[in-house]
Structure formats: C-alpha cells, structure tokens
Coordinates of C-alpha atoms and ligand atoms in Angstrom, one line a residue:
M770 CA 0.0 0.0 0.0
S771 CA 1.5 3.4 -0.8
L772 CA 0.0 5.7 1.8
T773 CA 1.9 8.2 3.8
V774 CA 0.3 9.2 7.1
L775 CA 1.4 12.1 9.4
M776 CA 0.6 10.7 12.8
N777 CA 0.3 13.6 15.2
A778 CA 0.9 12.4 18.8
G779 CA 1.4 15.8 20.3
P780 CA 4.0 17.4 22.5
W781 CA 3.2 16.0 25.9
L782 CA 5.1 12.7 26.2
S783 CA 7.5 10.8 24.1
V784 CA 6.3 7.7 22.2
P785 CA 6.2 5.1 23.6
P786 CA 5.6 7.0 26.9
P787 CA 8.0 6.5 29.8
G788 CA 5.2 5.5 32.1
Y789 CA 1.6 6.5 32.1
G790 CA 0.4 7.8 28.8
G791 CA -2.9 6.7 27.2
I792 CA -2.7 8.4 23.8
E793 CA 1.0 7.9 23.3
N794 CA 0.5 4.2 24.1
V795 CA -2.3 3.9 21.5
V796 CA 0.1 5.5 18.9
A797 CA 2.9 3.2 19.9
T798 CA 0.6 0.2 19.5
L799 CA -0.9 1.3 16.2
V800 CA 2.2 2.5 14.2
P801 CA 4.1 -0.8 14.0
E802 CA 1.0 -2.5 12.7
L803 CA 0.3 0.2 10.1
R804 CA 3.9 -0.1 8.9
R805 CA 3.5 -3.8 8.7
L806 CA 0.5 -3.1 6.4
G807 CA 2.8 -0.9 4.2
V808 CA 1.8 2.5 5.5
R809 CA 4.6 5.1 5.7
V810 CA 4.4 6.9 9.0
V811 CA 5.7 10.4 9.7
L812 CA 5.5 10.9 13.4
A813 CA 4.9 14.4 14.9
S814 CA 5.9 14.1 18.5
V815 CA 8.9 15.2 20.6
D816 CA 12.4 14.5 19.6
S817 CA 13.0 12.0 22.4
S818 CA 10.4 9.6 21.0
T819 CA 12.1 6.3 20.2
L820 CA 9.2 4.6 18.3
P821 CA 10.6 3.3 14.9
V822 CA 9.0 5.4 12.1
D823 CA 9.8 6.5 8.6
E824 CA 10.3 10.1 9.6
K825 CA 9.9 12.3 12.7
I826 CA 8.8 15.9 13.1
A827 CA 9.4 17.6 16.5
V828 CA 9.3 21.1 17.9
F829 CA 10.3 20.1 21.4
D830 CA 13.2 18.0 22.5
D831 CA 11.3 16.3 25.3
G832 CA 7.8 15.7 26.5
Q833 CA 6.2 18.8 28.0
F834 CA 3.8 16.9 30.4
H835 CA 5.5 18.4 33.5
A836 CA 4.3 21.9 32.4
L837 CA 0.7 20.9 32.8
Q838 CA 0.9 21.6 36.5
R839 CA 1.4 25.3 35.7
P840 CA -1.4 27.9 35.3
Y841 CA -3.2 27.9 32.0
N842 CA -1.6 31.1 30.6
Q843 CA 1.9 29.5 31.0
V844 CA 0.9 26.3 29.3
C845 CA -1.5 27.2 26.5
G846 CA 1.3 28.0 24.0
I847 CA 2.9 24.5 24.1
S848 CA 0.4 22.6 22.0
Q849 CA 0.1 25.6 19.6
A850 CA 3.9 25.6 19.1
H851 CA 3.7 21.9 18.3
L852 CA 0.8 22.4 15.9
G853 CA 2.8 25.3 14.3
G854 CA 5.5 22.8 13.5
V855 CA 2.9 20.4 12.0
V856 CA 1.3 23.1 9.9
R857 CA 4.7 24.3 8.6
A858 CA 5.6 20.7 7.6
L859 CA 2.2 20.3 5.8
H860 CA 2.8 23.5 3.9
A861 CA 6.3 22.6 2.9
R862 CA 5.7 19.1 1.5
D863 CA 3.2 17.3 -0.7
D864 CA 3.7 13.7 0.2
I865 CA 1.3 13.4 3.1
D866 CA -1.9 11.6 2.1
L867 CA -3.6 11.9 5.4
V868 CA -3.1 13.4 8.9
H869 CA -4.1 11.1 11.8
D870 CA -4.4 13.5 14.7
H871 CA -4.6 12.7 18.4
V872 CA -4.1 16.2 19.9
E873 CA -7.0 17.2 22.1
A874 CA -9.0 20.3 20.9
V875 CA -6.2 22.3 19.3
G876 CA -5.3 19.6 16.8
L877 CA -8.8 19.4 15.5
A878 CA -9.2 23.3 15.5
T879 CA -5.9 24.0 13.7
L880 CA -6.2 21.2 11.1
A881 CA -9.8 22.1 10.3
A882 CA -8.8 25.8 9.9
M883 CA -6.1 25.0 7.3
G884 CA -8.5 25.0 4.4
P885 CA -9.0 22.9 1.3
Q886 CA -5.3 22.8 0.3
A887 CA -4.4 20.7 3.3
P888 CA -4.5 16.9 3.4
P889 CA -7.5 15.0 4.7
V890 CA -7.6 14.6 8.4
L891 CA -8.8 11.8 10.8
H892 CA -8.9 13.1 14.3
T893 CA -9.3 10.5 17.0
L894 CA -11.4 11.5 20.0
H895 CA -9.8 9.8 23.1
W896 CA -11.6 11.7 25.8
D897 CA -15.0 12.7 27.2
L898 CA -16.8 14.6 24.4
A899 CA -18.8 16.8 26.8
K900 CA -15.5 18.6 27.4
H901 CA -15.3 21.1 24.5
P902 CA -18.9 22.1 23.7
D903 CA -18.0 25.3 21.9
L904 CA -15.4 23.7 19.7
Y905 CA -17.4 20.6 18.9
G906 CA -20.8 22.3 18.7
N907 CA -19.5 24.7 16.0
L908 CA -17.2 22.4 14.1
D909 CA -17.0 22.8 10.3
G910 CA -14.3 20.7 8.7
G911 CA -16.1 20.4 5.4
D912 CA -15.5 17.2 3.5
R913 CA -11.8 17.1 4.5
V914 CA -11.9 16.6 8.2
R915 CA -13.4 13.6 9.9
V916 CA -13.4 12.3 13.5
N917 CA -13.6 8.9 15.1
G918 CA -14.4 7.8 18.6
V919 CA -13.1 5.0 20.7
S920 CA -16.5 3.6 21.5
A921 CA -20.1 3.9 20.2
A922 CA -21.3 5.1 23.6
Q923 CA -18.8 8.0 23.5
L924 CA -20.0 9.2 20.1
A925 CA -23.6 8.9 21.1
R926 CA -23.1 11.7 23.6
A927 CA -21.3 14.0 21.2
P928 CA -22.7 17.4 20.0
R929 CA -24.5 17.1 16.7
A930 CA -21.9 19.0 14.6
L931 CA -19.2 16.6 15.8
R932 CA -21.3 13.6 15.1
E933 CA -21.8 14.8 11.6
H934 CA -18.1 14.6 11.1
S935 CA -17.9 11.1 12.5
V936 CA -16.8 8.0 10.6
G937 CA -17.6 5.8 13.6
H938 CA -15.5 4.3 16.3
V939 CA -12.5 2.0 16.7
H940 CA -12.1 0.1 20.0
L941 CA -8.8 0.3 21.8
S942 CA -6.4 -2.6 21.7
T943 CA -3.5 -4.0 23.6
P944 CA -0.4 -5.9 22.6
L945 CA -1.3 -8.2 25.5
A946 CA -4.1 -9.5 23.4
V947 CA -1.8 -11.1 20.8
D948 CA -2.0 -14.9 21.4
A949 CA -3.6 -14.2 24.8
D950 CA -5.5 -17.5 24.5
R951 CA -2.3 -19.4 23.9
R952 CA -0.5 -18.3 27.1
P953 CA -0.5 -20.5 30.2
R954 CA -3.4 -19.9 32.4
P955 CA -2.3 -17.5 35.2
D956 CA -2.6 -18.5 38.9
K957 CA -5.3 -16.5 40.6
G958 CA -4.9 -14.8 44.0
D959 CA -7.7 -13.9 46.4
Y960 CA -7.9 -10.2 45.6
L961 CA -9.7 -7.7 43.3
I962 CA -7.9 -4.8 41.5
I963 CA -8.8 -1.4 40.3
L964 CA -6.2 -0.3 37.7
G965 CA -6.3 3.3 36.7
R966 CA -5.7 7.0 37.6
I967 CA -7.2 7.6 41.1
N968 CA -10.0 10.0 40.2
P969 CA -13.7 10.5 41.0
G970 CA -14.8 9.2 37.6
K971 CA -13.0 5.9 38.1
G972 CA -14.7 5.5 41.5
Q973 CA -12.0 4.1 43.6
D974 CA -13.9 5.3 46.7
V975 CA -16.9 3.2 45.7
G976 CA -14.8 0.2 45.1
A977 CA -13.0 0.5 48.4
R978 CA -16.2 0.9 50.3
L979 CA -17.8 -2.2 48.6
A980 CA -14.6 -4.3 49.0
R981 CA -14.7 -3.6 52.8
R982 CA -18.4 -4.3 52.9
V983 CA -18.0 -7.8 51.4
G984 CA -14.6 -8.5 53.0
V985 CA -12.6 -9.1 49.8
P986 CA -9.1 -7.7 49.6
L987 CA -8.7 -4.9 47.0
V988 CA -5.6 -3.5 45.4
L989 CA -5.7 0.1 44.1
A990 CA -3.0 0.6 41.4
G991 CA -2.5 3.9 39.7
P992 CA -1.2 7.4 40.2
V993 CA -2.8 10.1 42.3
G994 CA -2.4 13.2 40.2
P995 CA 1.3 13.5 39.4
Y996 CA 2.3 11.2 42.3
H997 CA 3.2 7.7 41.4
R998 CA 4.3 6.3 44.8
P999 CA 2.8 6.6 48.2
Q1000 CA 6.1 8.0 49.6
D1001 CA 6.1 10.7 46.9
L1002 CA 2.6 11.8 47.8
A1003 CA 3.5 11.8 51.5
A1004 CA 6.7 13.8 50.8
A1005 CA 4.8 16.5 48.9
G1006 CA 2.9 17.5 52.0
D1007 CA -0.1 19.9 52.0
E1008 CA 0.9 21.6 48.8
A1009 CA -0.1 18.5 46.9
R1010 CA -3.8 19.2 47.8
Q1011 CA -3.9 21.8 45.1
N1012 CA -4.4 18.9 42.7
P1013 CA -8.1 17.9 42.7
D1014 CA -7.3 14.2 42.4
V1015 CA -5.1 14.4 45.5
R1016 CA -7.9 16.0 47.4
F1017 CA -10.3 13.2 46.2
F1018 CA -7.8 10.6 47.3
Y1019 CA -7.3 12.1 50.8
D1020 CA -11.0 12.9 51.4
E1021 CA -12.8 10.0 49.8
V1022 CA -10.4 7.1 49.2
A1023 CA -7.6 7.2 51.9
P1024 CA -10.1 6.7 54.8
H1025 CA -10.8 3.2 53.4
V1026 CA -7.1 2.4 52.8
D1027 CA -6.0 0.3 55.7
G1028 CA -2.9 -1.3 54.1
D1029 CA -4.5 -4.7 54.7
L1030 CA -7.9 -5.2 53.1
V1031 CA -7.6 -2.1 50.9
R1032 CA -4.1 -1.2 49.7
W1033 CA -2.9 1.6 47.4
V1034 CA 0.3 0.5 45.7
G1035 CA 0.9 3.5 43.5
T1036 CA 1.6 3.2 39.8
V1037 CA 2.6 -0.3 38.6
A1038 CA 4.3 -0.8 35.2
G1039 CA 5.6 -3.6 32.9
Q1040 CA 5.7 -7.1 34.2
E1041 CA 4.7 -6.1 37.7
R1042 CA 1.5 -4.5 36.3
D1043 CA 0.7 -7.5 34.2
D1044 CA 1.3 -10.0 37.0
L1045 CA -0.9 -8.0 39.4
L1046 CA -3.7 -7.8 36.9
A1047 CA -3.5 -11.4 35.8
G1048 CA -3.5 -12.6 39.4
A1049 CA -6.6 -10.8 40.4
R1050 CA -9.9 -12.6 40.8
A1051 CA -11.6 -9.8 38.9
S1052 CA -10.9 -6.2 38.0
L1053 CA -13.3 -3.7 39.1
F1054 CA -14.5 -0.5 37.4
P1055 CA -17.0 1.2 39.8
L1056 CA -17.4 4.1 37.3
R1057 CA -18.9 7.4 38.0
W1058 CA -18.3 8.7 34.5
E1059 CA -19.0 7.5 31.0
E1060 CA -15.6 5.7 30.4
P1061 CA -14.8 6.5 26.8
G1062 CA -12.4 3.8 25.7
G1063 CA -11.2 1.6 28.6
T1064 CA -7.7 0.4 27.8
A1065 CA -7.5 -1.1 31.3
V1066 CA -10.7 -3.1 30.5
V1067 CA -9.2 -4.8 27.4
E1068 CA -5.9 -5.4 29.2
S1069 CA -7.8 -7.1 31.9
L1070 CA -9.5 -9.4 29.4
A1071 CA -6.2 -10.2 27.7
L1072 CA -4.7 -11.3 31.0
G1073 CA -7.6 -13.6 31.8
T1074 CA -9.2 -11.4 34.5
P1075 CA -13.0 -10.9 34.3
V1076 CA -14.4 -7.4 34.7
V1077 CA -17.0 -6.3 37.3
A1078 CA -18.2 -2.9 36.4
T1079 CA -20.9 -0.2 36.4
A1080 CA -22.6 -0.5 33.0
R1081 CA -21.5 3.0 31.8
G1082 CA -19.7 4.3 28.8
C1083 CA -17.9 1.7 26.7
L1084 CA -18.3 -1.1 29.2
P1085 CA -21.3 -2.8 27.7
E1086 CA -19.6 -2.7 24.3
L1087 CA -16.4 -4.4 25.6
I1088 CA -17.8 -6.8 28.2
E1089 CA -20.5 -9.4 27.6
H1090 CA -22.4 -9.7 30.9
G1091 CA -22.2 -13.2 32.2
R1092 CA -19.4 -14.3 30.0
T1093 CA -16.4 -11.9 30.2
G1094 CA -17.7 -9.9 33.1
L1095 CA -20.6 -8.8 35.2
L1096 CA -22.2 -5.4 34.7
T1097 CA -24.9 -3.5 36.6
A1098 CA -26.4 0.0 36.6
D1099 CA -26.9 -0.2 40.4
E1100 CA -24.0 0.6 42.8
D1101 CA -25.4 -1.6 45.6
E1102 CA -25.6 -4.6 43.2
L1103 CA -21.9 -4.3 42.5
A1104 CA -21.1 -5.7 45.9
D1105 CA -23.0 -8.9 45.0
L1106 CA -21.2 -9.1 41.7
L1107 CA -17.8 -8.8 43.3
L1108 CA -18.6 -12.1 45.1
A1109 CA -20.1 -13.7 42.0
A1110 CA -17.1 -12.9 39.8
S1111 CA -15.3 -16.1 40.6
V1112 CA -17.8 -18.1 38.5
L1113 CA -16.5 -16.5 35.3
D1114 CA -14.0 -18.2 33.2
G1115 CA -10.8 -16.3 32.5
D1116 CA -10.1 -18.3 29.4
E1117 CA -13.3 -16.8 27.8
C1118 CA -11.8 -13.4 28.5
R1119 CA -8.5 -14.2 26.9
R1120 CA -10.2 -15.7 23.8
E1121 CA -12.3 -12.5 23.5
A1122 CA -9.2 -10.3 23.7
A1123 CA -7.3 -12.4 21.1
T1124 CA -10.2 -12.0 18.7
R1125 CA -11.4 -8.4 19.2
F1126 CA -8.7 -6.4 20.9
T1127 CA -5.3 -7.0 19.1
P1128 CA -3.3 -4.2 17.6
A1129 CA -3.7 -5.8 14.2
V1130 CA -7.5 -5.6 14.5
M1131 CA -7.2 -1.9 15.4
A1132 CA -4.8 -1.1 12.6
R1133 CA -7.0 -2.8 10.0
A1134 CA -9.9 -0.7 11.2
Y1135 CA -7.9 2.5 10.9
V1136 CA -6.7 1.7 7.4
G1137 CA -10.3 1.3 6.4
L1138 CA -11.1 4.6 7.9
Y1139 CA -8.2 6.3 6.2
E1140 CA -9.5 5.1 2.9
Q1141 CA -13.0 6.3 3.7
V1142 CA -11.8 9.7 4.8
R1143 CA -9.6 10.1 1.7
Q1144 CA -12.6 9.2 -0.5
T1145 CA -14.9 11.7 1.2
A1146 CA -12.3 14.4 1.0
A1147 CA -11.8 13.8 -2.8
R1148 CA -15.5 14.1 -3.6
P1149 CA -16.0 16.9 -6.1
L1150 CA -17.6 20.0 -4.6
Q1151 CA -21.4 20.0 -5.1
P1152 CA -22.6 23.1 -7.2
A1153 CA -24.3 25.6 -4.9
Ligands
UDP248 N1 -1.8 2.0 34.0 C1 -0.6 1.5 34.3 N2 -0.3 1.5 35.6 C2 -1.1 1.9 36.6 C3 -2.4 2.4 36.3 C4 -2.7 2.4 34.9 O1 0.2 1.1 33.5 O2 -0.7 1.9 37.8 C5 -2.2 2.0 32.6 C6 -3.3 1.0 32.3 O3 -2.7 -0.3 32.2 C7 -3.9 1.5 31.0 C8 -3.8 3.0 31.1 O4 -2.8 3.3 32.2 O5 -3.0 1.1 29.9 C9 -5.1 3.7 31.5 O6 -5.9 3.8 30.3 P1 -7.5 3.8 30.5 O7 -8.0 3.9 29.1 O8 -7.9 2.6 31.2 O9 -7.8 5.0 31.4 P2 -7.5 6.6 31.2 O10 -6.5 7.0 32.2 O11 -7.0 6.8 29.8 O12 -8.8 7.3 31.4

C-alpha cells in the first residue's frame, strides 16, 4: 500500500511513553501494525520519541507533560507551538496523504482551519466529548476533516456537529491480546484490583467501600495526580492538595485504605502490572463517568481477568455480561457481583481479547477509515 500518514501524537510525552500515557500508548501500538501493512508513517511528536517510524517531526526535545501543572496562561502555547511545526511541515511538503491527529482540541481546530489545500484529516477522540462544547458544537471541517471515537457510547453523547463529522468508532487494543488465548493460564490470588488513575470518575472510593463491605481484599493501582508512589505523595505535604485528584484521594479514598484489606500500591508498570492484573480474581470499574475507551478493560480481558463494572460508557460494548464480566447499573448490586465474579471463566476473557482487541484488528480498522476519509475528501464539490 502506498500511503503516507502524518501521525500527530502531540508534545506532551515521548512515544512510547516513559510510564503512564494513554494516547501515546495507542500511537505506539498502532504505528508498528500500520507499517507492517505498508503505510509510511511520519510521526509528529517530541524529539526524544524512540518509536521506529519512517520520519519524525518535532518542535520540542522532550515531553512537556510536566508543564501541565502550571497555570493555563503558562501552558497554552505549548500545543500551539507543536501544531505550528505540523502546519509548517504540511505547507512545505506534498507527500502526506492523510493526517491522523490525536491532539485534544487544538489539533482538530488547527487542522480544520487549514482550508481545502491541506490533506484529509482523521482526528481520534480519546476523551469525554462533553469537554469542549464550543469547539465541537461549531465544528465545520467540510469534506476534508473527519473524527472517530473509541466507542459507540462515547460518540452517542457528542454534540451534533461533531457527530456529523464522524466515521464511527474503533475500539482500543492492547499488545497483551496477541496470542492471549495461547499463554499458560495465570494463577489467581484472592484479591480484586482497580487499575487506573485515582480519580472520582474511576470511582476508587466506591470500590474501596464495597470491598470492605464484602470483605474481599482490594488493590488500588495507579497514580494520584502526578504522584506515582505513596512515599512521593506523602513527601509532597499539604501543597499536593492543590491537585483535585489528590484532594479526592485524601478525602474519599484514603479513609478506606487500611494497608491490609484495601491497599494503594501506586503506579505499577511492565511485568509487575501484568502479574498483578493477571493474578486478580476480577478487575473492578465502579465508574462514576462514561468511560470513553477503557484500555485497562481490554488489558484485563487479555490477561484472563474478568471485569466487574458499572454499566457505563464503553463497558457494555467491551464486556459481555455473564461471559467476560458482570455489569450493573446499580451501585449496591456491584457488591453482590464482586462475590459472584469467581464463577466467570478467565479463558473466555483471553479468547475474547485475542479475537477483538489485538493491535492488528485496530490497525486494519484504521486503514479502512483512512480510505473512507480520503474518498470523502476527494469528492468533487457540489454546485451551490
Ligand atoms: N496504568 C498503568 N499502571 C497503573 C495504572 C494504569 O500502566 O498503575 C495504565 C493501564 O494499564 C492503561 C492506562 O494506564 O493502559 C489507563 O488507560 P485507560 O483507558 O484505562 O484510562 P484513562 O486513564 O486513559 O482514562
């Protein structure tokens, strides 16, 4: 296939990311599969990115994520500077067949404003679409700019103008899904896990309360704001409370963390993360928001760990109730489901992941969307 895609991963983190980094992980998972399918990839990222690509564009040497702690007026130029580099590259060359953009808000706004001479654009929406009503409600990308979601549920809540630009959704994937059904069955421990940023939307407070009620050990794994280890959070003192997720942790979650039945282990990565997830009886998503994509959900399936969750956002699309997990709309019922989770078969979860959530499945879906977007963009203008 002779297709050159400018993959815009943004200025925040290198690709692959050094630790936590949802969008950068998606790009790092997608690009090798696209290249295997013959797509040439020009990566717009930061210079420290190490992902093998055909070419790289960067304005910044390193990821700028640390700057996000600063006030808005000291941060807002960073993504614009990065997009400036992308726009200059697009003006200077004519070999880019399509831009696949992942940069929240400013990526879509800038690329849509470039006008008809610019290449077709597919902008992937990785976040909650209620966030930018002014931008999304007034979007006009003509025939050249299209968006895709990471679940059907996410797009269903999008403002109409955004939905009119949509070419549908592509579920997230994980490299752990490759041959997931052929790996040896993991040994299960007697604990539940919540893997994710500690945040009101992810509902760790609800999970901790329910685990204590039914007496099943619960491991909370994930960062609290910018703090990855309990000792780092403790060392930061009262100043850390400026971060809303830190306040949530101290006020709502920490009172349940007794270091025994409920433990917060901080961010886990690599093999440690996989072993912890694979060893859990179930992974729990006691959501208080409409989870848009759920990477941790598909990772759990790939590691043979059934999912017990609130039936919100993408969960009903990813999980089949009674087979790969247990879902409920009712918080109280979640407690019963925690106990019932052991009847589910982890092998079913691994088979599901190996079929639906591999990087190859995701890459094939994106190549299909690239073709669709290019065809729509090439349509002759209708006479007025
Ligand atoms: N994650 C991790 N270590 C942790 C907590 C989370 O590696 O301690 C990873 C998790 O495995 C997943 C990502 O962070 O790959 C979270 O993505 P998800 O879509 O579940 O949630 P988001 O944070 O993007 O809302």
